[in-house]
Amino acid sequence: MAKSNPGYLGVSEPISLSGPTEKDVIQTAEVEKFLADAGLYESQEEAVSREEVLGKLDQTVKAWIKKATRLSGYGEQFVQEANAKIFTFGSYRLGVHGPGADIDTLCVGPRHATRNDYFFRCLHDILAEMPEVSELHPVPDAHVPVLGFKLCRVSIDLLYANLAHVVIPEDLDLSQDSILHNVDEQAVRSLNGCRVTDQILRLVPNIPSFRTTLRFMRYWGKRRGVYSNVIGFLGGINWAILVARICQLYPNASPSMLISRFFRVYSQWKWPNPVILCHIEEGPLGLPVWDPRRNFRERGHQMPIITPAYPCMNSSYNVSSSTKYVLIQEFARGLEICQAIDENRATWDDLFEPYPFFELYRNYLEIGITARNEDDLRNWKGWVESRLRQLVLKFERYTHEMLLAHPHPRDFSDGSRPLHSFYFMGLWRKQTAQPHEAEQFDIRGIVNEFKISVLAYVHRREGMDIEVSHVKRKDIPLFVFPGGVRPPRSSRTAVRNSRALSRNDVTADGQVGNPLGTESWSDPQSAQDRSGAYQGTPLLASSLSSGETRNTLNGHLNLHTESVEHEHPGHILGSTSAPGDNAVLDVVTQPNSMPSTSSNGGPTNGLDLCFHSSHKESEGIPGNNLASFSPPAVDELDELVSYQDKPNNKHAPAHGSPLEGCSERILGQIGSLNSHGNNHLKRKAEEELEQLELPGPSVRTTPASTSTVQRKPLRLRLSTLPQPKQAE
């Protein structure tokens, strides 16, 4: 139901009914000006052009359905009554699309116009003959089948659902649950795009404020590299639900207030408690809904964000432990900057500083793909991109989440190598509970298993290939940097200093630990250690009383936050969270669950990842100061989503592995390959993949920065620096 109480929208009472102050009104005007200056609003001419394109598309599908009805053998009178209707959803329907954005559309047709026979064949042929249509690209075997094309230079993603209706009425209402009666799963997923979008708009108290806030958050997510559902971050519908929930909790707030509350609430959210806009109901049709009590796989969802339309599903099931950590870090950073903006110590531009992905980690994986022509490369990229999340999950599963990967959300192209695309992942390890222990992770088997699953692509053609290699930060190719120029070290230091966040050391019971000291550098050179790398900046912890902490989330003490450590260049980003019993491994062994690297257990591709921990302090090289973050004092969060912490919450997920059954699926794909393919893959792995080594800091001269580096196999270990003593 849209309203759980006649007085408010959502599943709980609002946190605050306060309206904007004069300062909030001024800040909202600044936000709107910032969005306009960033070019996020389309012109009136473009808006009119989009409406004309939608009108032309509607005429096209109405002509198509009459032709399809005639081909089905119906009489002429029935042909004239046949109808199909176009609906919009996504950013266009929500009113937050920008210039050049595509339009998500749904075509609804009668039961006799089937998807494969008439939509992907008959309609496809009609569109192919239209001179206004270009880049026609059908994807019939996708999770949600889609027909992509450009109509009058406007990008269209067209879904299809044939209902049980004999004739589609012009006043069809998709919000009724009965619309899902006697339709297949693909049609349910296609219909839910429109149903969820419309339901979100019904569940927010102030649509203009919602749209401004959502437009802001979408742009922020893209700038900070956390906007991508397929990679494992959050997509458009996820951001819309998160913003809608904040609008419910602060129904009278202005956009500037909602932005600050967004970061305040979600930097403290006790994941994996779900974000929901309305109560989850079973519904009359018996369709499966999100319920971790019944579905074991759903217990492993990291950041459940539940769609508000029946059947309610988790829209963020792609989020992994690695990407969840990055998201929480970014929410905490956003909160700090919003507080600084409120104190006139920062501007909105600071919030949108691009994420320095290629400066944060020492070690990266480079996934390069190639094809023989543009069409093959586009299809190959889509497939590989959809599998990158599986590689992240394999790292987490086979190393018991001791090795984490941060995938970059976009691909890169090298102008000197046409028909090539590259993806990158930053690698780091968690801080172990026993730093004196040493462990070795051999990830060659993981990479081989990933490559085999990718090469099992059903529509793979000759020339479609993939390579995976290890790249040090100093060897990152120049084409990934703006203008092809690597940032100087002094600039990177300034960027890191401006990104420093305030954090508290909070224990499991919510008590605040001793604040950590800070240090600053006046000379960039003083920040370098003996290896030529930069030290991490210790973080200043703001004071917070235990009483304030206790009131942060409904008076519950157990804040669901992790102790984490930033990896600045020259240091390893890790976590003080205690690993599982089997997480700390012997230096010469690998986890029992690790996929074998070859049939005889020997090395296959040289991707050998070694870790070493020691209490011994490196000569003159101080370790990173660890600071676990907790939310600052919040005056309005006492009543935040009361369902969050209830032990008897019927939809509260239990922890579990999101990867159950992964190996079985991979084995099934591997089995589909012939022995020649496996042998060929192993040979290529031997030739292409060097040993993946993650060295610790060492005394050495500054290396030359080049984009093309002759790599040699090395056997080095990654040393985690000892934890510093707490400031007295």
XYZ file of C-alpha atoms in Angstrom:
728
model
C 0.000 0.000 0.000
C 1.195 3.496 -0.743
C 0.345 4.775 2.737
C 0.959 2.838 5.895
C -0.743 5.667 7.833
C -3.110 8.389 6.564
C -0.728 11.023 7.915
C 2.455 10.132 6.037
C 3.966 8.252 3.106
C 6.197 5.249 3.600
C 6.675 2.631 6.288
C 7.509 4.931 9.199
C 6.744 8.388 10.454
C 8.906 11.245 9.147
C 12.034 12.109 11.105
C 11.368 15.821 10.813
C 8.561 17.979 9.461
C 10.703 21.112 9.492
C 10.685 23.283 6.424
C 13.601 25.196 4.895
C 15.170 28.154 6.630
C 16.293 31.251 4.794
C 19.759 29.754 4.517
C 18.310 26.532 3.077
C 16.435 28.534 0.439
C 19.668 30.262 -0.564
C 21.543 26.949 -0.735
C 18.771 25.404 -2.825
C 19.098 28.271 -5.302
C 22.842 27.535 -5.417
C 22.114 23.866 -6.089
C 19.766 24.656 -8.950
C 22.270 27.094 -10.441
C 25.013 24.479 -10.132
C 22.901 21.904 -11.984
C 22.073 24.410 -14.717
C 25.705 25.458 -15.121
C 26.669 21.776 -15.367
C 24.340 21.436 -18.370
C 22.035 18.892 -16.777
C 18.809 20.400 -18.133
C 17.746 19.931 -21.738
C 16.637 22.874 -23.854
C 13.032 23.501 -24.791
C 13.811 22.588 -28.402
C 15.230 19.227 -27.372
C 12.214 18.546 -25.149
C 9.866 19.199 -28.062
C 12.009 16.997 -30.304
C 11.752 14.104 -27.823
C 7.970 14.395 -27.735
C 7.864 14.300 -31.526
C 10.098 11.202 -31.543
C 7.809 9.451 -29.069
C 4.808 10.345 -31.214
C 6.491 8.869 -34.283
C 7.378 5.722 -32.348
C 3.774 5.368 -31.171
C 2.527 5.628 -34.759
C 5.083 3.034 -35.853
C 4.047 0.425 -33.284
C 0.352 0.982 -34.036
C 1.022 0.284 -37.724
C 3.148 -2.720 -36.738
C 0.460 -4.296 -34.538
C -2.083 -4.114 -37.339
C 0.352 -5.853 -39.659
C 1.110 -8.479 -37.004
C -2.623 -9.050 -36.428
C -3.197 -9.494 -40.140
C -0.279 -11.967 -40.359
C -1.817 -13.900 -37.453
C -4.879 -14.656 -39.625
C -7.443 -12.365 -38.017
C -10.186 -10.669 -40.020
C -9.974 -7.109 -41.273
C -12.387 -5.762 -38.658
C -10.230 -7.172 -35.864
C -7.143 -5.808 -37.590
C -8.575 -2.292 -37.442
C -9.311 -2.660 -33.719
C -5.816 -3.973 -32.924
C -3.761 -1.613 -30.828
C -0.363 -1.271 -29.157
C 0.654 1.427 -26.721
C 3.961 3.124 -25.778
C 4.839 3.932 -22.150
C 7.954 5.647 -20.829
C 9.897 4.914 -17.649
C 13.317 5.529 -16.160
C 14.919 8.967 -16.022
C 12.632 10.386 -18.707
C 9.461 9.405 -16.853
C 10.911 10.615 -13.547
C 11.761 13.948 -15.141
C 15.494 13.877 -14.370
C 16.934 13.153 -17.816
C 19.573 15.397 -19.307
C 20.595 16.475 -22.810
C 21.295 13.539 -25.102
C 19.971 10.945 -22.653
C 18.215 7.911 -24.054
C 14.502 7.287 -23.538
C 13.437 4.077 -21.826
C 10.189 2.935 -23.428
C 7.827 -0.015 -23.165
C 5.586 -1.291 -25.918
C 2.497 -3.140 -24.689
C 0.761 -5.403 -27.182
C -2.009 -8.032 -27.272
C -1.502 -11.712 -26.522
C -1.231 -12.858 -30.154
C 1.718 -10.540 -30.918
C 4.467 -12.659 -29.377
C 7.868 -11.320 -28.533
C 10.103 -13.509 -30.685
C 7.905 -13.857 -33.767
C 6.533 -10.355 -34.079
C 8.494 -7.916 -31.906
C 12.053 -9.005 -32.666
C 11.293 -9.949 -36.282
C 8.387 -8.050 -37.749
C 8.890 -4.779 -35.847
C 12.642 -5.080 -36.241
C 12.253 -5.300 -40.019
C 9.915 -2.303 -40.087
C 12.389 -0.204 -38.119
C 15.290 -1.353 -40.286
C 13.549 0.007 -43.386
C 12.911 3.444 -41.865
C 15.515 6.043 -42.930
C 15.149 7.862 -39.585
C 16.301 4.760 -37.701
C 19.984 3.984 -37.127
C 22.131 1.762 -34.905
C 19.400 -0.876 -34.625
C 20.548 -3.451 -32.076
C 18.223 -6.238 -30.835
C 19.092 -8.125 -27.636
C 16.436 -10.861 -27.408
C 18.310 -13.088 -24.940
C 18.954 -10.435 -22.292
C 17.523 -10.678 -18.779
C 15.110 -7.987 -19.946
C 14.887 -8.300 -23.761
C 15.411 -4.941 -25.423
C 15.471 -3.408 -28.885
C 17.934 -0.522 -29.008
C 18.076 2.046 -31.810
C 18.200 5.733 -32.634
C 15.117 7.421 -34.040
C 15.794 10.876 -35.459
C 19.131 10.802 -33.590
C 17.404 10.170 -30.237
C 18.470 6.956 -28.476
C 15.606 4.588 -27.666
C 15.603 1.445 -25.518
C 12.363 -0.353 -26.337
C 11.042 -3.204 -24.178
C 8.023 -5.321 -24.981
C 5.270 -7.073 -23.043
C 2.313 -8.870 -24.606
C -0.571 -9.036 -22.162
C -3.412 -11.485 -21.868
C -5.686 -8.846 -23.446
C -7.194 -9.423 -26.882
C -7.197 -5.676 -27.542
C -5.059 -3.092 -25.755
C -7.204 -0.110 -24.654
C -5.844 3.419 -24.966
C -6.547 4.104 -21.289
C -4.634 1.041 -20.078
C -3.537 1.392 -16.430
C -0.326 -0.482 -15.702
C -0.512 0.137 -11.952
C -3.133 -2.578 -11.466
C -1.625 -5.885 -10.304
C -4.075 -7.773 -12.515
C -2.056 -6.563 -15.506
C 0.505 -9.255 -14.612
C -1.974 -12.092 -14.946
C -0.921 -14.827 -17.402
C 2.279 -13.152 -18.598
C 5.778 -14.654 -18.631
C 8.690 -13.594 -16.415
C 10.284 -11.442 -19.101
C 7.033 -9.532 -19.522
C 6.777 -9.057 -15.743
C 10.281 -7.582 -15.651
C 9.520 -5.353 -18.631
C 6.264 -4.109 -17.112
C 7.840 -3.457 -13.737
C 10.053 -0.729 -15.159
C 6.977 1.441 -15.712
C 5.145 0.207 -12.612
C 8.082 0.982 -10.300
C 8.678 4.430 -11.802
C 5.042 5.438 -11.436
C 4.859 4.069 -7.900
C 7.923 6.062 -6.842
C 6.272 9.264 -8.039
C 3.168 8.368 -6.011
C 5.201 7.753 -2.853
C 7.130 11.038 -2.660
C 5.504 14.007 -0.912
C 7.030 16.731 -3.114
C 7.815 15.769 -6.709
C 9.739 18.965 -7.694
C 12.062 18.655 -4.667
C 12.465 14.936 -5.376
C 13.454 15.608 -8.982
C 16.008 18.275 -8.130
C 17.582 16.097 -5.440
C 17.636 13.023 -7.659
C 19.185 14.924 -10.548
C 21.867 16.136 -8.144
C 22.580 12.659 -6.737
C 22.716 11.009 -10.154
C 25.298 13.528 -11.319
C 27.267 13.101 -8.099
C 27.276 9.305 -8.482
C 28.628 9.548 -12.020
C 31.350 12.012 -11.039
C 32.438 9.839 -8.118
C 32.409 6.600 -10.129
C 29.616 4.851 -8.221
C 26.881 4.993 -10.861
C 26.717 1.641 -12.623
C 24.382 -1.200 -11.778
C 26.001 -3.715 -14.108
C 29.466 -3.230 -12.563
C 28.152 -3.609 -9.024
C 27.411 -0.067 -7.884
C 24.017 1.653 -8.047
C 21.948 2.375 -11.156
C 19.205 4.858 -11.911
C 16.376 3.047 -10.145
C 18.546 2.497 -7.041
C 19.322 6.197 -6.703
C 15.653 7.067 -7.257
C 14.495 4.804 -4.410
C 17.201 6.059 -2.048
C 16.274 9.688 -2.716
C 12.540 8.922 -2.448
C 13.065 7.434 1.011
C 14.821 10.602 2.170
C 11.922 12.640 0.802
C 9.555 10.524 2.914
C 11.632 11.033 6.048
C 11.863 14.815 5.480
C 8.646 15.649 3.583
C 8.931 19.445 3.923
C 12.664 19.775 3.270
C 14.141 21.717 0.382
C 16.564 20.038 -2.079
C 19.666 21.378 -0.305
C 18.361 19.914 2.966
C 17.510 16.601 1.293
C 21.023 16.317 -0.172
C 22.631 16.772 3.243
C 20.165 14.326 4.856
C 20.836 11.805 2.098
C 24.500 11.549 3.042
C 23.699 11.738 6.743
C 21.236 8.846 6.672
C 23.017 6.470 4.280
C 26.469 6.951 5.793
C 24.899 5.531 8.980
C 22.498 2.995 7.500
C 22.768 -0.417 9.065
C 23.168 -2.530 5.952
C 21.948 -5.095 5.013
C 18.674 -3.803 6.429
C 16.567 -2.966 3.376
C 15.534 0.449 2.102
C 11.819 0.233 1.305
C 9.239 2.846 0.327
C 6.144 0.826 1.205
C 5.308 -2.435 2.895
C 6.214 -5.588 0.992
C 3.060 -7.499 0.156
C 2.648 -11.007 -1.172
C 0.142 -9.999 -3.843
C -2.707 -11.982 -5.374
C -0.826 -13.726 -8.194
C 1.700 -15.759 -6.213
C 4.727 -14.115 -7.846
C 7.952 -14.371 -5.811
C 8.813 -11.255 -3.801
C 11.988 -10.328 -1.945
C 12.003 -12.364 1.243
C 15.346 -13.586 2.682
C 13.469 -15.886 5.068
C 12.438 -18.076 2.138
C 15.158 -17.437 -0.428
C 18.613 -18.323 0.821
C 20.374 -16.369 -1.929
C 18.695 -13.160 -0.840
C 20.300 -13.429 2.584
C 23.636 -12.543 1.006
C 22.433 -9.288 -0.558
C 24.744 -6.514 0.601
C 22.635 -3.358 0.173
C 18.981 -4.298 -0.408
C 17.027 -1.489 -2.096
C 13.526 -2.837 -2.668
C 11.274 -1.793 -5.545
C 7.869 -0.484 -4.406
C 5.687 -2.191 -7.045
C 4.449 -5.780 -6.876
C 6.328 -8.084 -7.095
C 8.818 -6.262 -4.843
C 12.414 -7.165 -5.702
C 15.901 -6.102 -4.673
C 17.047 -3.648 -7.320
C 20.645 -3.609 -6.023
C 21.494 -7.312 -5.923
C 24.650 -6.592 -7.976
C 26.335 -4.788 -5.082
C 29.247 -6.787 -3.641
C 31.297 -6.406 -0.476
C 33.931 -4.477 -2.414
C 31.540 -2.020 -4.049
C 29.518 -1.619 -0.846
C 32.666 -0.514 0.931
C 33.366 2.095 -1.765
C 29.778 3.369 -1.614
C 29.832 3.753 2.169
C 33.139 5.600 1.942
C 31.643 7.977 -0.601
C 28.538 8.589 1.507
C 30.786 9.470 4.464
C 32.839 11.821 2.294
C 29.660 13.480 1.024
C 28.463 14.040 4.591
C 31.712 15.702 5.583
C 31.653 18.035 2.593
C 27.996 18.941 3.138
C 28.826 19.865 6.718
C 31.704 21.981 5.444
C 29.380 23.665 2.928
C 26.964 24.479 5.722
C 29.854 26.107 7.611
C 31.019 28.006 4.499
C 34.260 26.007 4.391
C 33.521 24.316 1.057
C 31.440 24.673 -2.088
C 29.288 22.314 -4.131
C 32.185 21.949 -6.566
C 34.170 20.148 -3.869
C 31.471 17.505 -3.646
C 31.794 16.744 -7.363
C 35.539 16.365 -7.516
C 36.222 13.408 -9.858
C 37.171 10.184 -8.123
C 40.977 9.715 -8.389
C 40.709 6.023 -9.213
C 44.167 5.629 -10.760
C 45.906 7.317 -7.835
C 44.449 5.349 -4.919
C 45.837 1.848 -5.399
C 49.245 0.395 -5.974
C 48.027 -2.515 -8.054
C 45.421 -2.919 -10.766
C 44.038 -5.568 -13.043
C 43.793 -4.562 -16.689
C 41.160 -6.428 -18.702
C 41.679 -5.818 -22.398
C 39.243 -6.982 -25.071
C 39.337 -6.852 -28.836
C 37.136 -7.702 -31.828
C 37.321 -7.515 -35.610
C 34.719 -4.799 -36.233
C 32.701 -2.172 -34.384
C 29.517 -4.261 -34.176
C 31.366 -7.255 -32.739
C 33.234 -5.017 -30.291
C 29.984 -3.441 -29.077
C 28.420 -6.860 -28.441
C 31.631 -8.196 -26.889
C 31.924 -5.185 -24.567
C 28.371 -5.639 -23.367
C 29.011 -9.266 -22.497
C 32.395 -8.734 -20.831
C 31.112 -5.779 -18.836
C 28.273 -7.913 -17.495
C 30.799 -10.518 -16.303
C 33.209 -8.167 -14.499
C 31.027 -8.300 -11.418
C 31.554 -12.066 -11.330
C 35.319 -11.558 -11.227
C 34.947 -9.279 -8.196
C 32.748 -11.876 -6.489
C 35.272 -14.635 -7.226
C 38.022 -12.629 -5.550
C 35.824 -12.157 -2.516
C 34.658 -15.738 -2.328
C 37.894 -17.631 -2.929
C 39.925 -15.402 -0.586
C 37.228 -15.214 2.104
C 36.900 -11.486 1.348
C 40.541 -10.868 2.225
C 41.223 -9.667 -1.330
C 38.826 -7.014 -2.606
C 38.531 -5.383 -5.998
C 37.282 -1.931 -6.966
C 36.076 -1.982 -10.600
C 36.137 1.225 -12.597
C 32.611 1.824 -13.968
C 33.622 2.697 -17.532
C 35.833 1.362 -20.284
C 38.807 3.099 -21.888
C 40.087 3.197 -25.465
C 43.608 3.567 -26.766
C 43.650 5.731 -29.881
C 46.697 3.898 -31.190
C 44.929 0.522 -30.984
C 41.555 0.531 -32.738
C 38.939 -2.081 -31.890
C 40.361 -2.449 -28.377
C 38.724 -1.592 -25.054
C 40.122 -1.765 -21.552
C 38.625 -2.153 -18.084
C 40.508 -1.671 -14.818
C 40.134 -2.890 -11.241
C 41.985 -1.586 -8.221
C 43.121 -4.337 -5.838
C 43.578 -4.159 -2.091
C 43.509 -6.492 0.855
C 41.811 -6.346 4.224
C 43.791 -5.794 7.374
C 43.956 -9.141 9.150
C 43.224 -9.628 12.810
C 46.656 -11.264 13.123
C 49.091 -9.007 11.257
C 52.046 -11.216 12.126
C 50.610 -14.027 10.036
C 51.557 -14.359 6.381
C 49.353 -15.624 3.593
C 49.574 -16.203 -0.113
C 46.691 -15.874 -2.553
C 47.272 -17.432 -5.928
C 44.626 -15.831 -8.157
C 45.663 -17.523 -11.387
C 42.862 -20.042 -11.066
C 40.337 -17.264 -10.452
C 41.450 -15.394 -13.559
C 41.431 -18.555 -15.665
C 37.939 -19.434 -14.468
C 36.782 -15.904 -15.279
C 38.274 -16.054 -18.781
C 36.700 -19.422 -19.464
C 33.280 -18.120 -18.444
C 33.718 -15.049 -20.649
C 34.894 -17.063 -23.646
C 31.815 -19.278 -23.299
C 29.766 -16.404 -24.797
C 27.099 -17.994 -26.999
C 27.414 -15.358 -29.729
C 31.192 -15.180 -29.681
C 32.770 -14.697 -33.093
C 36.265 -15.075 -34.443
C 38.465 -12.234 -33.283
C 36.675 -11.695 -29.971
C 39.396 -12.127 -27.381
C 40.253 -11.080 -23.833
C 43.505 -10.554 -21.933
C 43.978 -10.007 -18.204
C 47.203 -8.616 -16.785
C 48.569 -6.977 -13.664
C 49.560 -3.305 -13.857
C 51.358 -1.250 -11.234
C 50.155 2.276 -10.532
C 53.294 3.747 -12.062
C 52.680 1.710 -15.231
C 49.054 2.687 -15.817
C 48.762 3.544 -19.543
C 48.511 7.238 -20.339
C 45.294 6.956 -22.347
C 43.257 6.590 -19.134
C 44.213 10.095 -17.972
C 42.507 13.264 -19.226
C 44.483 14.572 -22.167
C 46.803 11.579 -21.973
C 48.890 13.289 -19.259
C 49.704 11.602 -15.967
C 48.982 13.895 -12.977
C 52.137 15.108 -11.211
C 52.757 13.838 -7.716
C 52.366 17.269 -6.134
C 48.870 17.610 -7.636
C 47.865 14.227 -6.335
C 49.008 15.154 -2.841
C 46.909 18.307 -2.887
C 43.916 16.313 -4.048
C 44.301 13.823 -1.219
C 44.702 16.512 1.408
C 41.505 18.182 0.227
C 39.660 14.850 0.473
C 40.544 14.153 4.121
C 37.486 13.061 6.114
C 36.736 13.299 9.803
C 36.119 9.945 11.404
C 35.687 8.389 14.799
C 36.977 5.154 16.195
C 33.735 3.394 17.150
C 33.686 -0.010 18.740
C 31.062 -2.682 18.189
C 28.952 -1.540 21.101
C 28.813 2.014 19.863
C 31.303 3.484 22.372
C 33.619 6.052 20.929
C 37.320 5.315 21.046
C 40.216 7.702 21.312
C 40.348 10.250 18.510
C 43.303 10.036 16.185
C 45.727 12.867 15.624
C 46.349 14.673 12.375
C 49.300 15.916 10.471
C 49.652 18.140 7.451
C 52.333 18.733 4.875
C 53.522 22.116 3.718
C 55.922 20.646 1.218
C 54.758 17.839 -1.077
C 58.197 16.278 -0.930
C 57.931 15.823 2.808
C 54.993 13.519 2.185
C 57.069 11.013 0.273
C 58.411 7.903 1.872
C 61.671 6.255 0.903
C 60.016 4.326 -1.871
C 58.943 7.496 -3.621
C 55.319 6.923 -2.690
C 53.092 9.198 -0.651
C 52.054 8.616 2.907
C 48.404 8.398 3.824
C 47.032 11.342 5.754
C 45.868 10.455 9.263
C 42.305 11.530 9.725
C 40.975 13.911 12.325
C 38.196 12.454 14.448
C 35.473 14.801 15.607
C 34.255 14.470 19.159
C 31.047 12.534 19.734
C 29.621 11.510 23.038
C 28.390 7.990 23.623
C 24.955 9.410 24.357
C 24.817 11.086 20.954
C 26.008 7.904 19.318
C 23.312 5.966 21.135
C 20.609 8.197 19.674
C 21.851 8.037 16.130
C 19.769 5.138 14.898
C 16.676 4.565 16.993
C 18.734 4.325 20.157
C 20.477 1.137 19.010
C 24.131 0.935 19.836
C 25.415 -1.594 17.355
C 26.265 0.681 14.455
C 26.683 -1.348 11.313
C 29.939 0.275 10.239
C 33.287 -1.220 9.498
C 36.735 -0.112 10.572
C 38.431 0.787 7.352
C 41.659 2.240 6.128
C 42.188 4.406 3.073
C 44.876 3.294 0.691
C 46.605 6.419 -0.408
C 49.335 5.949 -3.030
C 52.087 4.064 -1.311
C 49.829 2.298 1.198
C 47.374 -0.500 1.255
C 43.661 0.111 1.747
C 42.347 -2.432 4.197
C 39.949 -3.073 7.017
C 40.265 -3.851 10.674
C 37.204 -6.059 10.515
C 38.085 -9.498 11.765
C 38.045 -12.063 8.964
C 36.538 -15.482 9.113
C 38.257 -18.380 10.795
C 39.864 -19.469 7.549
C 40.753 -16.002 6.325
C 44.366 -15.955 7.515
C 46.221 -18.545 5.519
C 49.640 -20.098 5.510
C 52.194 -18.367 3.334
C 52.621 -21.270 0.955
C 49.068 -22.555 0.819
C 45.868 -21.351 -0.750
C 42.258 -21.576 0.455
C 40.625 -24.938 -0.034
C 37.906 -23.269 -2.072
C 40.395 -21.677 -4.450
C 39.956 -22.958 -8.022
C 42.883 -25.011 -9.172
C 45.393 -23.253 -11.371
C 45.989 -26.240 -13.611
C 45.249 -29.909 -13.933
C 48.428 -30.882 -12.084
C 48.347 -28.101 -9.545
C 51.267 -26.240 -11.109
C 51.339 -22.634 -12.229
C 49.448 -21.741 -15.374
C 49.503 -18.024 -16.008
C 51.769 -16.408 -13.464
C 49.053 -14.359 -11.724
C 50.553 -15.152 -8.346
C 49.393 -12.814 -5.594
C 51.407 -12.898 -2.373
C 50.723 -11.156 0.910
C 52.942 -10.812 3.934
C 52.162 -9.190 7.271
C 54.655 -8.264 9.941
C 54.800 -6.322 13.185
C 58.222 -5.039 12.281
C 58.255 -1.374 11.393
C 59.856 -0.517 8.056
C 62.898 1.669 8.400
C 61.695 5.190 8.836
C 58.380 4.477 7.124
C 55.413 5.069 9.387
C 52.276 3.054 8.820
C 48.880 4.351 7.945
C 46.857 5.555 10.878
C 43.697 3.528 11.006
C 40.449 5.387 11.562
C 37.114 3.652 11.515
C 34.294 5.964 10.642
C 31.071 6.485 12.464
C 28.364 9.034 11.924
C 28.651 12.398 13.596
C 26.002 13.495 16.021
C 22.603 13.647 14.375
C 19.859 15.606 15.956
C 16.976 14.205 13.937
C 17.757 10.522 13.472
C 16.305 9.131 16.689
C 13.286 7.793 14.836
C 15.016 6.685 11.649
C 13.163 3.789 10.078
C 12.049 1.896 13.125
C 11.869 -1.364 11.204
C 15.603 -1.286 10.694
C 16.684 -2.797 13.977
C 13.722 -4.912 14.975
C 14.920 -8.477 15.490
C 11.597 -9.860 14.325
C 11.586 -7.935 11.052
C 10.170 -10.469 8.665
C 12.216 -9.172 5.768
C 15.494 -8.638 7.582
C 18.109 -10.717 5.769
C 20.466 -13.082 7.457
C 24.055 -13.076 6.357
C 24.972 -15.615 3.750
C 27.089 -16.084 0.692
C 25.833 -14.369 -2.435
C 27.880 -16.776 -4.473
C 26.286 -20.083 -3.653
C 26.073 -22.086 -6.801
C 28.574 -19.933 -8.647
C 31.057 -22.719 -9.193
C 28.344 -25.048 -10.463
C 27.303 -22.515 -13.070
C 30.897 -21.984 -14.120
C 31.486 -25.720 -14.366
C 28.457 -25.970 -16.593
C 29.879 -23.315 -18.869
C 33.307 -24.901 -18.813
C 31.776 -28.215 -19.774
C 30.366 -26.653 -22.917
C 33.870 -25.917 -24.163
C 35.820 -28.577 -26.001
C 39.206 -29.790 -24.850
C 40.954 -27.886 -27.608
C 39.473 -24.643 -26.329
C 40.660 -25.367 -22.781
C 44.184 -26.217 -23.887
C 44.310 -23.135 -26.066
C 43.165 -20.977 -23.164
C 45.821 -22.407 -20.856
C 48.537 -21.801 -23.452
C 47.396 -18.224 -23.914
C 47.313 -17.734 -20.168
C 50.913 -18.991 -19.941
C 51.963 -16.516 -22.624
C 49.910 -13.470 -21.631
C 49.598 -13.325 -17.862
C 52.538 -12.396 -15.715
C 52.750 -13.018 -12.034
C 50.558 -10.629 -10.117
C 52.703 -9.230 -7.357
C 51.762 -6.574 -4.835
C 55.005 -5.233 -3.335
C 55.258 -3.278 -0.154
C 57.175 -0.029 0.141
C 60.891 -0.328 -0.465
C 63.849 2.008 -0.840
C 64.266 2.701 -4.526
C 64.745 5.474 -6.982
C 61.806 7.194 -8.629
C 60.787 5.076 -11.660
C 60.196 6.518 -15.068
C 56.516 7.018 -15.927
C 55.700 5.476 -19.282
C 52.550 4.167 -20.862
C 54.235 1.163 -22.498
C 56.223 -0.972 -20.070
C 58.051 -4.209 -20.736
C 56.814 -6.360 -17.850
C 58.833 -9.214 -16.389
C 57.720 -11.911 -13.977
C 58.529 -10.918 -10.422
C 58.061 -12.633 -7.100
C 57.344 -9.931 -4.551
C 55.163 -9.753 -1.485
C 52.682 -7.189 -0.298
C 53.534 -5.997 3.203
C 50.884 -4.474 5.416
C 52.419 -1.797 7.550
C 51.988 -2.132 11.315
C 49.155 -0.226 12.909
C 50.291 3.037 14.537
C 49.924 3.676 18.198
C 46.893 5.705 19.159
C 47.584 9.331 19.937
C 47.697 9.889 23.599
